Amino acid sequence: MEKFAIEGGVPLSGTITPAGNKNGALPILAACLLTTDEVILRNVPRISDVEAMVQLLRTLGARVEWLGPREVLIDTSTVESAEVDRQLAERIRASFLLAGPLLARFGTAQMPPPGGDVIGRRRLDPHLDAFRALGAVVDHKLDDIVLTAPPLGLSPCDFLMDEPSVMATENALMAAALTRGPTVIRNAASEPHVQDLARMLVAMGAAIDGIGSNVMTVHGTASLRGCTHSIAPDHIEIGSFMALAGVTGGELVVKDTVPADLRMIRLVFERLGLRSEVHGADIIVPGNQELVIRNDAGDHMPKVEDGPWPAFPADLTSIALALATQSAGSVIIHEKMFENRLFFTDKLVMMGAAITICDPHRAIVVGPRPLRGGRVESPDIRAGMAMLIAALCADGVTEIGNIRQIDRGYERIDERLRDLGARITRLEDAPVSA
């Protein structure tokens, strides 16, 4: 086990380039199973979740070679097994993204329960409903889910998802891309990483109408080809860096972004008092900002709430909450999607934040409050980053344990923050004796 030791109170300033989108890299890696040709992926984040997906592909028989720091070659022509490794699957929820490609290519997939963050119930039903709509039989075998296509393969269909699940949309896209004929996916997720996957599938030979909307039509084909694809920058990481600069008072330039993906993030952060500017493909966060929460008309308390794209991303609610602790005023943080996401806030309260939990989905934050260093544990990726944000503006030294959670979503975060002036050290976390 490792931990971070952070000395707070230092403005983070400079220039940083975001890594490739974690939530884009994982389905894109899975999509390589849809072809027997080689695929080259660029701007792949070197994070533990990606390494776990690479290992899953290897256990299925794929050849995966890192050609450079963020460039990887995948050859799945040697894959014969459609049974996903149980121990590796338990490490990441994205292991279930292998279901769609395996089912479409091999006509079967045996999927153990996926792992991932414990932030609330995360249904598999939308995935299974999509597979059933395509003609697959879903069988629960002990803890595993076994998917079987009809003898003649999957059939194109027109179906409505009961919720705009990101991963279920991605599974449906991948399965439909290798199913000959037009498949219509309604109430689909349209997040930037879903769009990125769709663009890759188009490069592989599928035709997809409606990319970026909630109705997509996939004109599938019997075979797909290899391609070279560069993964888009991670808008969640960019939002995290913007908040880090805001609470520490530094001036930050985030290079090579997709500004269109950041419009709602910038709008919500401005409501919390954090201004940013767009210069071409770069985002600039001016330094020494006075963070003041902007009330709604009539001087009513404002609300930050997440939702399906293009609403504010759920993965940034923890980050927005940490930013709000340093903004003057009060705000309601409404996490609609996951009932356990806000439970980490007791750790920020221990550091001095003024946060009242109204119910599992809502918290009221009153700021600004001076924070002090302490000893905390990271329960999930985004809560870990929220605590890192708090630590960087706190008085004294903060130790964050269980940082493997942060490493799952942020590439070499300690090294990159040191380049911006942060006083952060990665240490071995000695076990507590009985």
Short mmCIF file of C-alpha atoms in Angstrom, two decimals:
data_model
loop_
_atom_site.label_atom_id
_atom_site.label_comp_id
_atom_site.label_asym_id
_atom_site.label_seq_id
_atom_site.Cartn_x
_atom_site.Cartn_y
_atom_site.Cartn_z
CA MET A 1 0.00 0.00 0.00
CA GLU A 2 1.16 3.51 -0.80
CA LYS A 3 0.10 6.93 0.40
CA PHE A 4 0.54 10.57 -0.54
CA ALA A 5 2.00 13.13 1.84
CA ILE A 6 0.93 16.63 0.76
CA GLU A 7 2.04 19.95 2.19
CA GLY A 8 -0.70 22.41 1.34
CA GLY A 9 -0.81 26.13 0.72
CA VAL A 10 1.25 26.28 -2.48
CA PRO A 11 -0.36 27.75 -5.64
CA LEU A 12 -0.31 25.31 -8.56
CA SER A 13 0.79 27.16 -11.67
CA GLY A 14 2.14 26.25 -15.07
CA THR A 15 1.12 24.21 -18.09
CA ILE A 16 -0.23 20.68 -18.17
CA THR A 17 -1.45 18.35 -20.92
CA PRO A 18 -4.36 16.04 -20.04
CA ALA A 19 -4.05 12.31 -20.44
CA GLY A 20 -6.30 10.29 -22.71
CA ASN A 21 -9.79 9.70 -21.42
CA LYS A 22 -9.86 6.77 -18.98
CA ASN A 23 -13.51 6.05 -19.68
CA GLY A 24 -12.79 6.19 -23.40
CA ALA A 25 -9.69 3.99 -23.34
CA LEU A 26 -11.41 1.05 -21.64
CA PRO A 27 -14.23 0.43 -24.19
CA ILE A 28 -11.86 1.24 -27.05
CA LEU A 29 -9.47 -1.46 -25.83
CA ALA A 30 -12.40 -3.88 -25.61
CA ALA A 31 -13.47 -2.95 -29.15
CA CYS A 32 -10.20 -4.34 -30.50
CA LEU A 33 -11.80 -7.79 -30.07
CA LEU A 34 -14.15 -6.95 -32.95
CA THR A 35 -11.42 -7.44 -35.59
CA THR A 36 -8.68 -9.94 -36.35
CA ASP A 37 -6.53 -7.11 -37.74
CA GLU A 38 -4.00 -5.20 -35.69
CA VAL A 39 -5.16 -2.01 -33.98
CA ILE A 40 -2.87 0.79 -32.84
CA LEU A 41 -4.12 3.09 -30.10
CA ARG A 42 -2.46 6.39 -29.20
CA ASN A 43 -2.78 8.70 -26.19
CA VAL A 44 -3.63 5.71 -23.99
CA PRO A 45 -3.43 6.68 -20.29
CA ARG A 46 -1.00 4.51 -18.31
CA ILE A 47 -3.24 3.96 -15.31
CA SER A 48 -4.02 0.82 -13.35
CA ASP A 49 -7.51 0.37 -14.83
CA VAL A 50 -6.03 0.36 -18.33
CA GLU A 51 -3.36 -2.11 -17.26
CA ALA A 52 -6.10 -4.37 -15.87
CA MET A 53 -7.99 -4.24 -19.19
CA VAL A 54 -4.77 -5.04 -21.06
CA GLN A 55 -4.26 -8.05 -18.80
CA LEU A 56 -7.83 -9.19 -19.44
CA LEU A 57 -7.20 -9.08 -23.19
CA ARG A 58 -3.99 -11.04 -22.76
CA THR A 59 -5.69 -13.75 -20.71
CA LEU A 60 -8.18 -14.15 -23.57
CA GLY A 61 -5.23 -14.78 -25.90
CA ALA A 62 -4.61 -11.34 -27.42
CA ARG A 63 -1.15 -9.97 -28.17
CA VAL A 64 -0.73 -6.55 -26.60
CA GLU A 65 2.51 -4.58 -27.01
CA TRP A 66 3.33 -1.12 -25.73
CA LEU A 67 5.05 0.70 -28.60
CA GLY A 68 5.74 3.83 -26.56
CA PRO A 69 4.74 5.55 -23.33
CA ARG A 70 1.10 5.93 -24.49
CA GLU A 71 0.93 3.91 -27.69
CA VAL A 72 -0.21 0.31 -27.75
CA LEU A 73 -0.68 -2.35 -30.43
CA ILE A 74 -3.44 -4.94 -29.99
CA ASP A 75 -3.75 -8.10 -32.06
CA THR A 76 -6.74 -10.28 -31.14
CA SER A 77 -6.45 -12.69 -34.06
CA THR A 78 -5.20 -15.35 -31.63
CA VAL A 79 -8.14 -15.01 -29.22
CA GLU A 80 -10.14 -18.23 -28.93
CA SER A 81 -11.60 -18.10 -25.42
CA ALA A 82 -14.74 -16.13 -24.58
CA GLU A 83 -14.46 -16.77 -20.83
CA VAL A 84 -13.29 -13.70 -18.92
CA ASP A 85 -10.83 -14.14 -16.07
CA ARG A 86 -12.64 -13.87 -12.73
CA GLN A 87 -9.90 -12.34 -10.59
CA LEU A 88 -9.04 -9.65 -13.14
CA ALA A 89 -12.72 -8.89 -13.77
CA GLU A 90 -13.18 -8.15 -10.08
CA ARG A 91 -10.60 -5.34 -10.32
CA ILE A 92 -12.56 -3.08 -12.69
CA ARG A 93 -16.17 -2.59 -13.61
CA ALA A 94 -15.13 -2.03 -17.22
CA SER A 95 -14.40 -5.77 -17.51
CA PHE A 96 -18.07 -6.11 -18.51
CA LEU A 97 -17.30 -4.12 -21.66
CA LEU A 98 -15.79 -7.30 -23.06
CA ALA A 99 -19.27 -8.87 -23.21
CA GLY A 100 -20.49 -7.09 -26.34
CA PRO A 101 -17.41 -7.73 -28.50
CA LEU A 102 -17.07 -11.37 -27.39
CA LEU A 103 -20.76 -12.06 -27.97
CA ALA A 104 -20.73 -10.49 -31.43
CA ARG A 105 -17.50 -12.16 -32.58
CA PHE A 106 -17.72 -15.60 -30.98
CA GLY A 107 -21.45 -15.97 -30.36
CA THR A 108 -20.91 -16.42 -26.63
CA ALA A 109 -19.41 -14.74 -23.59
CA GLN A 110 -18.99 -15.92 -20.01
CA MET A 111 -18.82 -12.90 -17.74
CA PRO A 112 -18.02 -12.94 -14.00
CA PRO A 113 -19.37 -10.12 -11.84
CA PRO A 114 -17.47 -6.87 -12.53
CA GLY A 115 -15.69 -4.93 -9.79
CA GLY A 116 -15.19 -1.16 -9.54
CA ASP A 117 -15.91 1.72 -7.19
CA VAL A 118 -18.43 1.20 -4.41
CA ILE A 119 -20.39 4.40 -5.07
CA GLY A 120 -23.85 2.87 -5.24
CA ARG A 121 -25.80 0.30 -7.18
CA ARG A 122 -24.75 0.08 -10.82
CA ARG A 123 -27.21 -2.00 -12.81
CA LEU A 124 -26.25 -4.52 -15.46
CA ASP A 125 -29.86 -4.73 -16.68
CA PRO A 126 -29.42 -2.16 -19.50
CA HIS A 127 -26.53 -4.22 -20.89
CA LEU A 128 -28.51 -7.45 -20.73
CA ASP A 129 -31.63 -5.84 -22.22
CA ALA A 130 -29.54 -4.65 -25.19
CA PHE A 131 -28.11 -8.13 -25.74
CA ARG A 132 -31.58 -9.66 -25.55
CA ALA A 133 -32.87 -7.13 -28.08
CA LEU A 134 -30.11 -8.26 -30.43
CA GLY A 135 -31.31 -11.84 -30.02
CA ALA A 136 -28.95 -13.20 -27.37
CA VAL A 137 -29.98 -15.57 -24.59
CA VAL A 138 -28.92 -14.45 -21.10
CA ASP A 139 -28.32 -17.22 -18.57
CA HIS A 140 -27.26 -16.75 -14.95
CA LYS A 141 -24.84 -19.56 -14.09
CA LEU A 142 -24.05 -19.30 -10.38
CA ASP A 143 -22.41 -15.84 -10.13
CA ASP A 144 -21.54 -15.67 -13.82
CA ILE A 145 -23.61 -14.35 -16.70
CA VAL A 146 -23.44 -16.46 -19.84
CA LEU A 147 -24.49 -14.84 -23.11
CA THR A 148 -25.31 -16.91 -26.19
CA ALA A 149 -26.18 -15.69 -29.68
CA PRO A 150 -28.58 -17.61 -31.96
CA PRO A 151 -27.00 -20.11 -34.41
CA LEU A 152 -27.17 -17.54 -37.22
CA GLY A 153 -25.74 -14.78 -35.06
CA LEU A 154 -27.12 -11.57 -33.61
CA SER A 155 -29.86 -9.69 -35.43
CA PRO A 156 -30.20 -5.92 -35.94
CA CYS A 157 -33.01 -4.31 -33.95
CA ASP A 158 -34.60 -1.08 -32.79
CA PHE A 159 -34.66 -0.81 -29.00
CA LEU A 160 -35.13 1.72 -26.22
CA MET A 161 -32.76 1.69 -23.24
CA ASP A 162 -34.51 2.11 -19.90
CA GLU A 163 -31.73 4.46 -18.79
CA PRO A 164 -28.94 6.21 -20.71
CA SER A 165 -26.22 4.00 -19.25
CA VAL A 166 -22.78 4.86 -20.64
CA MET A 167 -21.29 1.37 -20.48
CA ALA A 168 -24.48 -0.30 -21.71
CA THR A 169 -24.55 2.07 -24.69
CA GLU A 170 -20.92 1.19 -25.39
CA ASN A 171 -21.65 -2.54 -25.19
CA ALA A 172 -24.63 -2.12 -27.51
CA LEU A 173 -22.57 -0.08 -29.99
CA MET A 174 -19.82 -2.70 -30.12
CA ALA A 175 -22.18 -5.64 -30.49
CA ALA A 176 -24.23 -3.86 -33.16
CA ALA A 177 -21.12 -2.85 -35.13
CA LEU A 178 -20.43 -6.53 -35.86
CA THR A 179 -24.09 -7.36 -36.55
CA ARG A 180 -25.01 -6.99 -40.20
CA GLY A 181 -27.80 -4.43 -40.76
CA PRO A 182 -29.13 -1.28 -39.03
CA THR A 183 -29.56 -1.26 -35.25
CA VAL A 184 -31.22 1.75 -33.63
CA ILE A 185 -30.28 2.55 -30.03
CA ARG A 186 -32.72 4.98 -28.39
CA ASN A 187 -32.18 6.85 -25.11
CA ALA A 188 -28.48 6.21 -25.65
CA ALA A 189 -25.73 7.85 -23.61
CA SER A 190 -23.85 10.52 -25.54
CA GLU A 191 -20.86 11.37 -23.32
CA PRO A 192 -17.58 12.37 -25.04
CA HIS A 193 -16.09 8.92 -24.47
CA VAL A 194 -19.14 7.25 -26.04
CA GLN A 195 -18.65 9.51 -29.05
CA ASP A 196 -14.96 8.59 -29.17
CA LEU A 197 -15.78 4.87 -29.23
CA ALA A 198 -18.29 5.47 -32.02
CA ARG A 199 -15.66 7.33 -34.06
CA MET A 200 -13.29 4.39 -33.67
CA LEU A 201 -15.97 1.91 -34.79
CA VAL A 202 -16.53 4.08 -37.88
CA ALA A 203 -12.78 3.93 -38.59
CA MET A 204 -13.05 0.13 -38.31
CA GLY A 205 -15.75 -0.01 -40.97
CA ALA A 206 -19.11 0.48 -39.25
CA ALA A 207 -21.38 3.36 -40.22
CA ILE A 208 -23.00 5.20 -37.31
CA ASP A 209 -25.57 7.98 -37.56
CA GLY A 210 -26.41 10.28 -34.65
CA ILE A 211 -23.04 10.33 -32.86
CA GLY A 212 -23.38 12.81 -29.98
CA SER A 213 -27.17 12.42 -29.77
CA ASN A 214 -29.37 10.08 -27.76
CA VAL A 215 -30.53 8.16 -30.84
CA MET A 216 -27.82 6.31 -32.74
CA THR A 217 -28.22 4.05 -35.74
CA VAL A 218 -25.42 1.53 -36.23
CA HIS A 219 -25.11 0.08 -39.72
CA GLY A 220 -23.21 -3.04 -38.75
CA THR A 221 -21.15 -5.30 -40.94
CA ALA A 222 -20.06 -8.94 -40.89
CA SER A 223 -16.42 -8.00 -40.37
CA LEU A 224 -14.46 -4.99 -39.18
CA ARG A 225 -10.92 -3.92 -40.03
CA GLY A 226 -8.06 -2.64 -37.94
CA CYS A 227 -7.31 1.04 -37.53
CA THR A 228 -5.11 3.60 -35.80
CA HIS A 229 -7.01 5.72 -33.30
CA SER A 230 -5.99 8.45 -30.88
CA ILE A 231 -7.98 8.60 -27.64
CA ALA A 232 -9.52 11.99 -26.87
CA PRO A 233 -8.37 14.03 -23.84
CA ASP A 234 -10.04 13.31 -20.50
CA HIS A 235 -12.56 16.06 -19.73
CA ILE A 236 -12.90 14.75 -16.14
CA GLU A 237 -9.16 15.12 -15.57
CA ILE A 238 -9.26 18.60 -17.09
CA GLY A 239 -12.06 19.59 -14.71
CA SER A 240 -10.03 18.22 -11.80
CA PHE A 241 -7.00 20.29 -12.79
CA MET A 242 -9.13 23.41 -13.12
CA ALA A 243 -10.44 22.93 -9.57
CA LEU A 244 -6.92 22.30 -8.25
CA ALA A 245 -5.76 25.61 -9.70
CA GLY A 246 -8.81 27.41 -8.35
CA VAL A 247 -8.49 26.35 -4.70
CA THR A 248 -4.72 27.00 -4.61
CA GLY A 249 -4.91 30.36 -6.42
CA GLY A 250 -2.55 29.39 -9.21
CA GLU A 251 -2.66 30.22 -12.91
CA LEU A 252 -2.96 27.11 -15.03
CA VAL A 253 -2.89 26.41 -18.75
CA VAL A 254 -4.42 23.10 -19.82
CA LYS A 255 -3.17 22.28 -23.32
CA ASP A 256 -4.83 20.41 -26.18
CA THR A 257 -8.38 20.08 -24.86
CA VAL A 258 -11.69 19.76 -26.70
CA PRO A 259 -13.40 22.96 -25.50
CA ALA A 260 -16.83 21.80 -26.67
CA ASP A 261 -16.62 18.94 -24.15
CA LEU A 262 -16.01 21.44 -21.33
CA ARG A 263 -18.91 23.86 -21.78
CA MET A 264 -21.09 22.57 -18.93
CA ILE A 265 -18.09 22.03 -16.67
CA ARG A 266 -16.95 25.62 -17.18
CA LEU A 267 -20.51 26.91 -16.68
CA VAL A 268 -20.93 25.08 -13.33
CA PHE A 269 -17.47 26.04 -12.11
CA GLU A 270 -18.25 29.69 -12.93
CA ARG A 271 -21.35 29.33 -10.72
CA LEU A 272 -18.92 28.31 -7.96
CA GLY A 273 -16.77 31.37 -8.68
CA LEU A 274 -14.03 29.82 -10.84
CA ARG A 275 -13.52 31.61 -14.15
CA SER A 276 -11.74 30.07 -17.11
CA GLU A 277 -10.91 31.15 -20.65
CA VAL A 278 -10.65 29.32 -23.97
CA HIS A 279 -7.67 30.10 -26.20
CA GLY A 280 -7.89 27.86 -29.22
CA ALA A 281 -7.70 24.32 -27.87
CA ASP A 282 -6.30 25.46 -24.51
CA ILE A 283 -8.11 26.25 -21.26
CA ILE A 284 -6.63 28.98 -19.05
CA VAL A 285 -7.54 29.33 -15.37
CA PRO A 286 -6.39 32.82 -14.23
CA GLY A 287 -4.59 33.00 -10.90
CA ASN A 288 -5.55 34.64 -7.61
CA GLN A 289 -9.27 34.44 -8.19
CA GLU A 290 -11.72 35.40 -5.47
CA LEU A 291 -14.08 32.43 -5.46
CA VAL A 292 -17.66 33.58 -4.80
CA ILE A 293 -20.68 31.35 -5.36
CA ARG A 294 -23.28 33.02 -7.60
CA ASN A 295 -26.78 32.76 -6.14
CA ASP A 296 -29.80 32.09 -8.32
CA ALA A 297 -32.25 34.88 -9.16
CA GLY A 298 -34.06 36.10 -6.06
CA ASP A 299 -30.92 35.37 -4.01
CA HIS A 300 -31.83 31.68 -3.76
CA MET A 301 -29.20 29.07 -2.94
CA PRO A 302 -27.84 27.58 -6.18
CA LYS A 303 -27.60 23.89 -6.94
CA VAL A 304 -24.98 21.77 -8.70
CA GLU A 305 -26.54 18.60 -10.02
CA ASP A 306 -25.27 15.89 -12.32
CA GLY A 307 -27.04 14.02 -15.07
CA PRO A 308 -26.62 12.34 -18.44
CA TRP A 309 -24.58 14.26 -21.01
CA PRO A 310 -24.63 17.15 -21.75
CA ALA A 311 -25.49 17.75 -18.09
CA PHE A 312 -22.72 18.12 -15.49
CA PRO A 313 -20.76 14.83 -15.27
CA ALA A 314 -21.36 12.65 -12.21
CA ASP A 315 -17.62 12.00 -11.98
CA LEU A 316 -17.07 15.69 -11.20
CA THR A 317 -19.59 16.11 -8.37
CA SER A 318 -16.94 15.21 -5.78
CA ILE A 319 -14.55 17.68 -7.43
CA ALA A 320 -17.18 20.44 -7.47
CA LEU A 321 -17.89 19.79 -3.79
CA ALA A 322 -14.21 20.19 -2.89
CA LEU A 323 -14.05 23.42 -4.91
CA ALA A 324 -17.16 24.73 -3.12
CA THR A 325 -15.47 24.39 0.28
CA GLN A 326 -13.20 27.28 -0.76
CA SER A 327 -15.89 29.46 -2.37
CA ALA A 328 -17.76 32.18 -0.48
CA GLY A 329 -21.42 31.31 -0.11
CA SER A 330 -23.61 28.22 0.05
CA VAL A 331 -24.50 25.63 -2.57
CA ILE A 332 -26.46 22.39 -2.76
CA ILE A 333 -24.56 19.51 -4.34
CA HIS A 334 -27.12 17.05 -5.74
CA GLU A 335 -25.60 13.72 -6.80
CA LYS A 336 -28.53 12.08 -8.55
CA MET A 337 -26.89 8.99 -9.95
CA PHE A 338 -25.02 7.21 -7.13
CA GLU A 339 -26.28 6.99 -3.58
CA ASN A 340 -22.87 6.41 -1.97
CA ARG A 341 -20.87 9.06 -3.85
CA LEU A 342 -21.14 11.72 -1.12
CA PHE A 343 -20.26 9.51 1.84
CA PHE A 344 -16.60 10.55 1.67
CA THR A 345 -17.47 14.08 2.83
CA ASP A 346 -16.94 13.18 6.49
CA LYS A 347 -13.22 13.22 5.69
CA LEU A 348 -13.43 16.79 4.40
CA VAL A 349 -15.46 17.77 7.49
CA MET A 350 -12.65 16.36 9.63
CA MET A 351 -10.28 18.68 7.73
CA GLY A 352 -12.49 21.68 8.57
CA ALA A 353 -15.03 21.87 5.76
CA ALA A 354 -18.60 22.94 6.51
CA ILE A 355 -20.72 20.27 4.83
CA THR A 356 -24.16 19.06 5.83
CA ILE A 357 -25.40 15.78 4.36
CA CYS A 358 -29.15 16.14 3.76
CA ASP A 359 -29.66 12.60 2.45
CA PRO A 360 -27.58 10.08 0.45
CA HIS A 361 -27.88 12.24 -2.67
CA ARG A 362 -27.64 15.83 -1.39
CA ALA A 363 -25.18 17.93 0.59
CA ILE A 364 -25.04 21.62 1.47
CA VAL A 365 -21.57 23.19 1.39
CA VAL A 366 -20.84 26.51 3.08
CA GLY A 367 -17.57 28.24 2.33
CA PRO A 368 -14.95 29.33 2.40
CA ARG A 369 -13.54 27.36 5.29
CA PRO A 370 -9.82 27.07 6.13
CA LEU A 371 -8.82 23.42 5.93
CA ARG A 372 -6.17 21.68 7.99
CA GLY A 373 -4.09 18.65 7.23
CA GLY A 374 -5.09 15.22 8.47
CA ARG A 375 -4.98 11.49 7.77
CA VAL A 376 -7.62 10.28 5.31
CA GLU A 377 -8.30 7.28 3.06
CA SER A 378 -9.45 7.34 -0.55
CA PRO A 379 -12.63 5.24 -1.01
CA ASP A 380 -12.88 5.72 -4.79
CA ILE A 381 -11.18 7.51 -7.70
CA ARG A 382 -13.05 10.81 -7.63
CA ALA A 383 -13.32 11.06 -3.84
CA GLY A 384 -9.56 10.53 -3.76
CA MET A 385 -9.04 13.45 -6.13
CA ALA A 386 -11.43 15.60 -4.08
CA MET A 387 -9.35 14.90 -0.98
CA LEU A 388 -6.19 15.69 -2.94
CA ILE A 389 -7.72 19.05 -3.90
CA ALA A 390 -8.53 19.72 -0.25
CA ALA A 391 -5.05 18.69 0.86
CA LEU A 392 -3.34 21.04 -1.60
CA CYS A 393 -5.09 24.08 -0.13
CA ALA A 394 -5.02 22.92 3.53
CA ASP A 395 -2.77 24.21 6.27
CA GLY A 396 -0.15 21.63 7.21
CA VAL A 397 0.50 18.11 5.95
CA THR A 398 -2.20 15.71 4.80
CA GLU A 399 -1.67 11.98 4.30
CA ILE A 400 -3.98 10.22 1.86
CA GLY A 401 -4.01 6.44 2.07
CA ASN A 402 -5.31 3.86 -0.40
CA ILE A 403 -4.03 5.97 -3.29
CA ARG A 404 -4.30 3.00 -5.66
CA GLN A 405 -7.85 4.34 -6.13
CA ILE A 406 -6.49 7.66 -7.40
CA ASP A 407 -3.94 5.83 -9.59
CA ARG A 408 -6.82 3.99 -11.26
CA GLY A 409 -8.00 7.20 -12.90
CA TYR A 410 -5.13 9.73 -12.90
CA GLU A 411 -1.83 9.01 -14.61
CA ARG A 412 1.31 9.77 -12.54
CA ILE A 413 -0.68 12.41 -10.71
CA ASP A 414 2.02 13.11 -8.10
CA GLU A 415 4.75 13.65 -10.72
CA ARG A 416 2.56 15.91 -12.84
CA LEU A 417 1.45 17.99 -9.85
CA ARG A 418 5.05 18.41 -8.70
CA ASP A 419 5.76 19.95 -12.10
CA LEU A 420 3.14 22.58 -11.19
CA GLY A 421 4.75 23.30 -7.84
CA ALA A 422 2.87 20.91 -5.55
CA ARG A 423 4.67 19.52 -2.52
CA ILE A 424 3.52 15.93 -2.81
CA THR A 425 5.43 12.74 -2.04
CA ARG A 426 4.51 9.11 -2.65
CA LEU A 427 5.41 6.94 0.35
CA GLU A 428 5.00 3.37 1.47
CA ASP A 429 2.07 3.12 3.87
CA ALA A 430 3.16 0.83 6.69
CA PRO A 431 0.42 -1.53 7.89
CA VAL A 432 -1.08 -0.85 11.29
CA SER A 433 -0.04 -3.53 13.79
CA ALA A 434 -2.73 -5.38 15.70
#
